[in-house]
Amino acid sequence: MKFAPVEEQLLHLKRGTAEIIPEEQLRMKLERSRTTGTPLTVKLGCDPSRPDLHLGHAVVLRKLRQFQDLGHSAVLIVGDFTGMIGDASGRSKMRPALSLEETRRNGQSYFDQASRVLDGERVRMVYNSTWLGQLTFEDVVRLAGRTTVAQLLAREDFSARYRRDEPIGLHEFLYPLAQAQDSVEIRADVELGGTDQKFNLLMGRTQQKSVGQDPQVCMMLPILEGLDGVEKMSKSLDNYVGITEGASEMYGKLLSIPDGLIYRYFELASDADTHHLPELALQCRSNPRDAKHLLAHTIVGMYHGLDAASQARAHFERTVIRKEIPDAIDEFRPQADGPIGLLSLLTQAGLTVSNGAARRLVTQGAVRIDGQRVTDSRLMIDLDQEAPFVVKVGKRKFARIIQ
RNA sequence: GGGCAGGUACCCAAGCGGUCAACGGGGGCAGACUGUAAAUCUGCUGGCUAAGCCUUCGGAGGUUCGAAUCCUUCCCUGCCCA
């Protein structure tokens, strides 16, 4: 195996990272790997309780991909065992514990999605229940003896909850130990994670040292802000772009990010060439609108191909900029004998969640039929006469009503 | 195990026998203006073919003409004591 010069590797690997502990050790590991021709083992733990991946998850997956592209070995650890614990990192609530079976089921789904970012052929995927499930109570006690309550309480997420008189399960304290054991088990050279994982990653070093292994380098990536530009990207906040989402949906969502985030997305979520980043940074400042379109095109291209990205752009221009009706929209055939009320039609077609919601939207002028605004919530529609026609709700919900 | 304080809509949080589908804030949605950006203004934010009706305030019972509000019991959380 031939590796690129260390400095060249570092240029790519350091891109976008928040912190590398210790950076010097990464250089040493890379040098050793190059001279001995041995790839580094790069670990990424994944949380199988949330199998829907978005661009936020992709940040760290992209980093793993960069390691792969430089010839190193990726190990994806599915935390089926740790999933039963539920890590508190970065969240202020206890996470629901899953059954081993549920976490297993999600593991494959996670892998399938992650393969859209990674080189799926060259990933080793392992379940940590394989070894964690073998530990005896004695083993656990021994591991637990290597850390202190004060250290754990120093973590912001624990201390904050403690201050607020919120519950902290004792088992949650075991999470970092379990994750650290994973590093020992696979002899990780590098472990990737979000900045919220710092404590857990460092625990890996501690445990590796205690069994005489060369400790892993901890590489932390920033937490990507969601579409709102403030909160971290997450599905529950509905400020995310899922990596399995359709091209048009992705394109539109990406254009809705605040200007200040454009460069960050280029750096962390796109495959834009590292050497071009300074140039892009300038463009983001001088011409945010075009830069944002370029960003959307780039990212959609990564997941759907460049043709699809161009189509998504055309679709966007047509529906949003020129406010025309999209070429391909879902058709819906209402269930009704005789005339149907507008509200039930909207709800039946899935454009609104309830008749109440439909009423509000109609009253507020958010509903159009064939481009004509409709504000009468009591409108009855005779499908025999009117269908087919196109209804639009809000900015981007369409349906073609047929008979 | 004992004492105390709590559990209200997506989140925070008022309410403490009728005027409560429940104040206020956050978030969200929609409209105007835009570059589906920012800023700003406005409206909405349980369900129902609705001037009315139905289901909500941890669960289950009860008191009452009437309960988110009172009582009993169970579950859950935090604090103090052991």
PDB file of C-alpha atoms in Angstrom, chain A residues 149-273:
ATOM      1  CA  VAL A 149     -17.768  10.413  39.582  1.00  0.00           C
ATOM      2  CA  ALA A 150     -16.233  13.874  39.661  1.00  0.00           C
ATOM      3  CA  GLN A 151     -14.793  13.351  36.175  1.00  0.00           C
ATOM      4  CA  LEU A 152     -18.128  12.256  34.837  1.00  0.00           C
ATOM      5  CA  LEU A 153     -19.959  15.063  36.534  1.00  0.00           C
ATOM      6  CA  ALA A 154     -17.540  17.505  34.986  1.00  0.00           C
ATOM      7  CA  ARG A 155     -19.167  16.783  31.667  1.00  0.00           C
ATOM      8  CA  GLU A 156     -21.417  19.627  30.745  1.00  0.00           C
ATOM      9  CA  ASP A 157     -24.386  17.456  29.835  1.00  0.00           C
ATOM     10  CA  PHE A 158     -24.310  15.640  33.156  1.00  0.00           C
ATOM     11  CA  SER A 159     -23.556  18.642  35.310  1.00  0.00           C
ATOM     12  CA  ALA A 160     -26.246  20.704  33.623  1.00  0.00           C
ATOM     13  CA  ARG A 161     -28.822  18.049  34.250  1.00  0.00           C
ATOM     14  CA  TYR A 162     -27.630  17.629  37.791  1.00  0.00           C
ATOM     15  CA  ARG A 163     -27.910  21.362  38.414  1.00  0.00           C
ATOM     16  CA  ARG A 164     -31.397  21.404  37.018  1.00  0.00           C
ATOM     17  CA  ASP A 165     -32.433  18.561  39.284  1.00  0.00           C
ATOM     18  CA  GLU A 166     -33.065  16.317  36.323  1.00  0.00           C
ATOM     19  CA  PRO A 167     -32.614  12.562  36.521  1.00  0.00           C
ATOM     20  CA  ILE A 168     -29.351  10.926  35.537  1.00  0.00           C
ATOM     21  CA  GLY A 169     -29.440   7.163  35.314  1.00  0.00           C
ATOM     22  CA  LEU A 170     -26.466   5.380  36.820  1.00  0.00           C
ATOM     23  CA  HIS A 171     -26.150   3.286  33.681  1.00  0.00           C
ATOM     24  CA  GLU A 172     -25.529   6.472  31.730  1.00  0.00           C
ATOM     25  CA  PHE A 173     -22.216   6.788  33.512  1.00  0.00           C
ATOM     26  CA  LEU A 174     -21.213   3.482  31.994  1.00  0.00           C
ATOM     27  CA  TYR A 175     -21.629   4.671  28.438  1.00  0.00           C
ATOM     28  CA  PRO A 176     -18.204   6.292  28.060  1.00  0.00           C
ATOM     29  CA  LEU A 177     -16.580   3.183  29.497  1.00  0.00           C
ATOM     30  CA  ALA A 178     -18.341   0.970  27.016  1.00  0.00           C
ATOM     31  CA  GLN A 179     -17.386   3.170  24.113  1.00  0.00           C
ATOM     32  CA  ALA A 180     -13.783   3.241  25.314  1.00  0.00           C
ATOM     33  CA  GLN A 181     -13.766  -0.533  25.431  1.00  0.00           C
ATOM     34  CA  ASP A 182     -14.672  -0.551  21.742  1.00  0.00           C
ATOM     35  CA  SER A 183     -11.461   1.311  20.985  1.00  0.00           C
ATOM     36  CA  VAL A 184      -9.448  -1.211  22.954  1.00  0.00           C
ATOM     37  CA  GLU A 185     -11.168  -4.077  21.196  1.00  0.00           C
ATOM     38  CA  ILE A 186     -10.412  -2.930  17.656  1.00  0.00           C
ATOM     39  CA  ARG A 187      -7.094  -1.268  18.556  1.00  0.00           C
ATOM     40  CA  ALA A 188      -8.179   2.038  17.061  1.00  0.00           C
ATOM     41  CA  ASP A 189      -5.521   4.461  15.847  1.00  0.00           C
ATOM     42  CA  VAL A 190      -7.985   7.263  15.381  1.00  0.00           C
ATOM     43  CA  GLU A 191     -11.497   7.757  16.603  1.00  0.00           C
ATOM     44  CA  LEU A 192     -13.838  10.233  14.991  1.00  0.00           C
ATOM     45  CA  GLY A 193     -16.726  11.979  16.627  1.00  0.00           C
ATOM     46  CA  GLY A 194     -18.549  15.237  17.145  1.00  0.00           C
ATOM     47  CA  THR A 195     -17.232  17.766  19.623  1.00  0.00           C
ATOM     48  CA  ASP A 196     -19.895  16.530  22.010  1.00  0.00           C
ATOM     49  CA  GLN A 197     -18.064  13.216  22.063  1.00  0.00           C
ATOM     50  CA  LYS A 198     -14.862  14.613  23.500  1.00  0.00           C
ATOM     51  CA  PHE A 199     -15.161  12.971  26.867  1.00  0.00           C
ATOM     52  CA  ASN A 200     -16.036   9.598  25.408  1.00  0.00           C
ATOM     53  CA  LEU A 201     -13.207   9.747  22.899  1.00  0.00           C
ATOM     54  CA  LEU A 202     -10.695  10.668  25.575  1.00  0.00           C
ATOM     55  CA  MET A 203     -11.875   7.797  27.704  1.00  0.00           C
ATOM     56  CA  GLY A 204     -10.819   5.555  24.868  1.00  0.00           C
ATOM     57  CA  ARG A 205      -7.252   6.836  25.209  1.00  0.00           C
ATOM     58  CA  THR A 206      -7.306   6.202  28.930  1.00  0.00           C
ATOM     59  CA  GLN A 207      -8.462   2.633  28.567  1.00  0.00           C
ATOM     60  CA  GLN A 208      -6.092   1.855  25.721  1.00  0.00           C
ATOM     61  CA  LYS A 209      -3.147   3.141  27.714  1.00  0.00           C
ATOM     62  CA  SER A 210      -4.143   1.059  30.688  1.00  0.00           C
ATOM     63  CA  VAL A 211      -3.885  -2.112  28.624  1.00  0.00           C
ATOM     64  CA  GLY A 212      -0.642  -1.052  26.988  1.00  0.00           C
ATOM     65  CA  GLN A 213      -1.944   0.020  23.588  1.00  0.00           C
ATOM     66  CA  ASP A 214      -0.777   3.067  21.709  1.00  0.00           C
ATOM     67  CA  PRO A 215      -3.655   5.444  22.485  1.00  0.00           C
ATOM     68  CA  GLN A 216      -5.941   6.617  19.738  1.00  0.00           C
ATOM     69  CA  VAL A 217      -5.946  10.096  18.312  1.00  0.00           C
ATOM     70  CA  CYS A 218      -9.254  11.796  18.968  1.00  0.00           C
ATOM     71  CA  MET A 219     -10.511  13.756  16.043  1.00  0.00           C
ATOM     72  CA  MET A 220     -13.519  15.935  16.672  1.00  0.00           C
ATOM     73  CA  LEU A 221     -15.695  17.548  14.093  1.00  0.00           C
ATOM     74  CA  PRO A 222     -18.029  20.425  14.671  1.00  0.00           C
ATOM     75  CA  ILE A 223     -21.703  19.842  15.119  1.00  0.00           C
ATOM     76  CA  LEU A 224     -23.374  21.026  11.951  1.00  0.00           C
ATOM     77  CA  GLU A 225     -26.057  23.627  12.421  1.00  0.00           C
ATOM     78  CA  GLY A 226     -29.413  22.797  10.913  1.00  0.00           C
ATOM     79  CA  LEU A 227     -31.386  24.743   8.346  1.00  0.00           C
ATOM     80  CA  ASP A 228     -32.378  27.314  10.967  1.00  0.00           C
ATOM     81  CA  GLY A 229     -28.718  28.167  11.427  1.00  0.00           C
ATOM     82  CA  VAL A 230     -28.887  27.996  15.185  1.00  0.00           C
ATOM     83  CA  GLU A 231     -29.761  24.593  16.537  1.00  0.00           C
ATOM     84  CA  LYS A 232     -27.752  21.551  15.661  1.00  0.00           C
ATOM     85  CA  MET A 233     -29.145  19.614  12.765  1.00  0.00           C
ATOM     86  CA  SER A 234     -31.557  17.004  13.986  1.00  0.00           C
ATOM     87  CA  LYS A 235     -34.574  15.185  12.828  1.00  0.00           C
ATOM     88  CA  SER A 236     -36.598  16.034  15.888  1.00  0.00           C
ATOM     89  CA  LEU A 237     -36.098  19.741  15.283  1.00  0.00           C
ATOM     90  CA  ASP A 238     -37.027  19.244  11.665  1.00  0.00           C
ATOM     91  CA  ASN A 239     -34.120  21.369  10.502  1.00  0.00           C
ATOM     92  CA  TYR A 240     -32.323  18.636   8.642  1.00  0.00           C
ATOM     93  CA  VAL A 241     -31.523  17.412   5.156  1.00  0.00           C
ATOM     94  CA  GLY A 242     -31.754  13.643   5.091  1.00  0.00           C
ATOM     95  CA  ILE A 243     -29.160  11.894   2.976  1.00  0.00           C
ATOM     96  CA  THR A 244     -31.828   9.733   1.397  1.00  0.00           C
ATOM     97  CA  GLU A 245     -34.065  12.648   0.495  1.00  0.00           C
ATOM     98  CA  GLY A 246     -34.994  13.367  -3.073  1.00  0.00           C
ATOM     99  CA  ALA A 247     -32.948  15.733  -5.194  1.00  0.00           C
ATOM    100  CA  SER A 248     -35.519  18.526  -5.376  1.00  0.00           C
ATOM    101  CA  GLU A 249     -36.301  18.378  -1.711  1.00  0.00           C
ATOM    102  CA  MET A 250     -32.617  18.533  -0.847  1.00  0.00           C
ATOM    103  CA  TYR A 251     -31.995  21.399  -3.212  1.00  0.00           C
ATOM    104  CA  GLY A 252     -34.826  23.464  -1.795  1.00  0.00           C
ATOM    105  CA  LYS A 253     -33.879  22.821   1.790  1.00  0.00           C
ATOM    106  CA  LEU A 254     -30.279  23.774   1.186  1.00  0.00           C
ATOM    107  CA  LEU A 255     -31.316  27.090  -0.295  1.00  0.00           C
ATOM    108  CA  SER A 256     -33.199  27.917   2.861  1.00  0.00           C
ATOM    109  CA  ILE A 257     -30.111  28.026   5.071  1.00  0.00           C
ATOM    110  CA  PRO A 258     -28.962  31.405   6.341  1.00  0.00           C
ATOM    111  CA  ASP A 259     -26.141  33.037   4.413  1.00  0.00           C
ATOM    112  CA  GLY A 260     -23.723  32.728   7.280  1.00  0.00           C
ATOM    113  CA  LEU A 261     -23.845  28.966   6.981  1.00  0.00           C
ATOM    114  CA  ILE A 262     -23.007  28.591   3.311  1.00  0.00           C
ATOM    115  CA  TYR A 263     -19.277  28.270   3.713  1.00  0.00           C
ATOM    116  CA  ARG A 264     -19.611  25.957   6.679  1.00  0.00           C
ATOM    117  CA  TYR A 265     -21.711  23.583   4.609  1.00  0.00           C
ATOM    118  CA  PHE A 266     -19.139  23.689   1.823  1.00  0.00           C
ATOM    119  CA  GLU A 267     -16.402  22.854   4.259  1.00  0.00           C
ATOM    120  CA  LEU A 268     -18.164  20.223   6.297  1.00  0.00           C
ATOM    121  CA  ALA A 269     -20.929  18.733   4.197  1.00  0.00           C
ATOM    122  CA  SER A 270     -19.703  18.916   0.630  1.00  0.00           C
ATOM    123  CA  ASP A 271     -17.024  17.176  -1.361  1.00  0.00           C
ATOM    124  CA  ALA A 272     -15.760  20.446  -2.778  1.00  0.00           C
ATOM    125  CA  ASP A 273     -12.012  20.166  -3.285  1.00  0.00           C
TER     126      ASP A 273
END
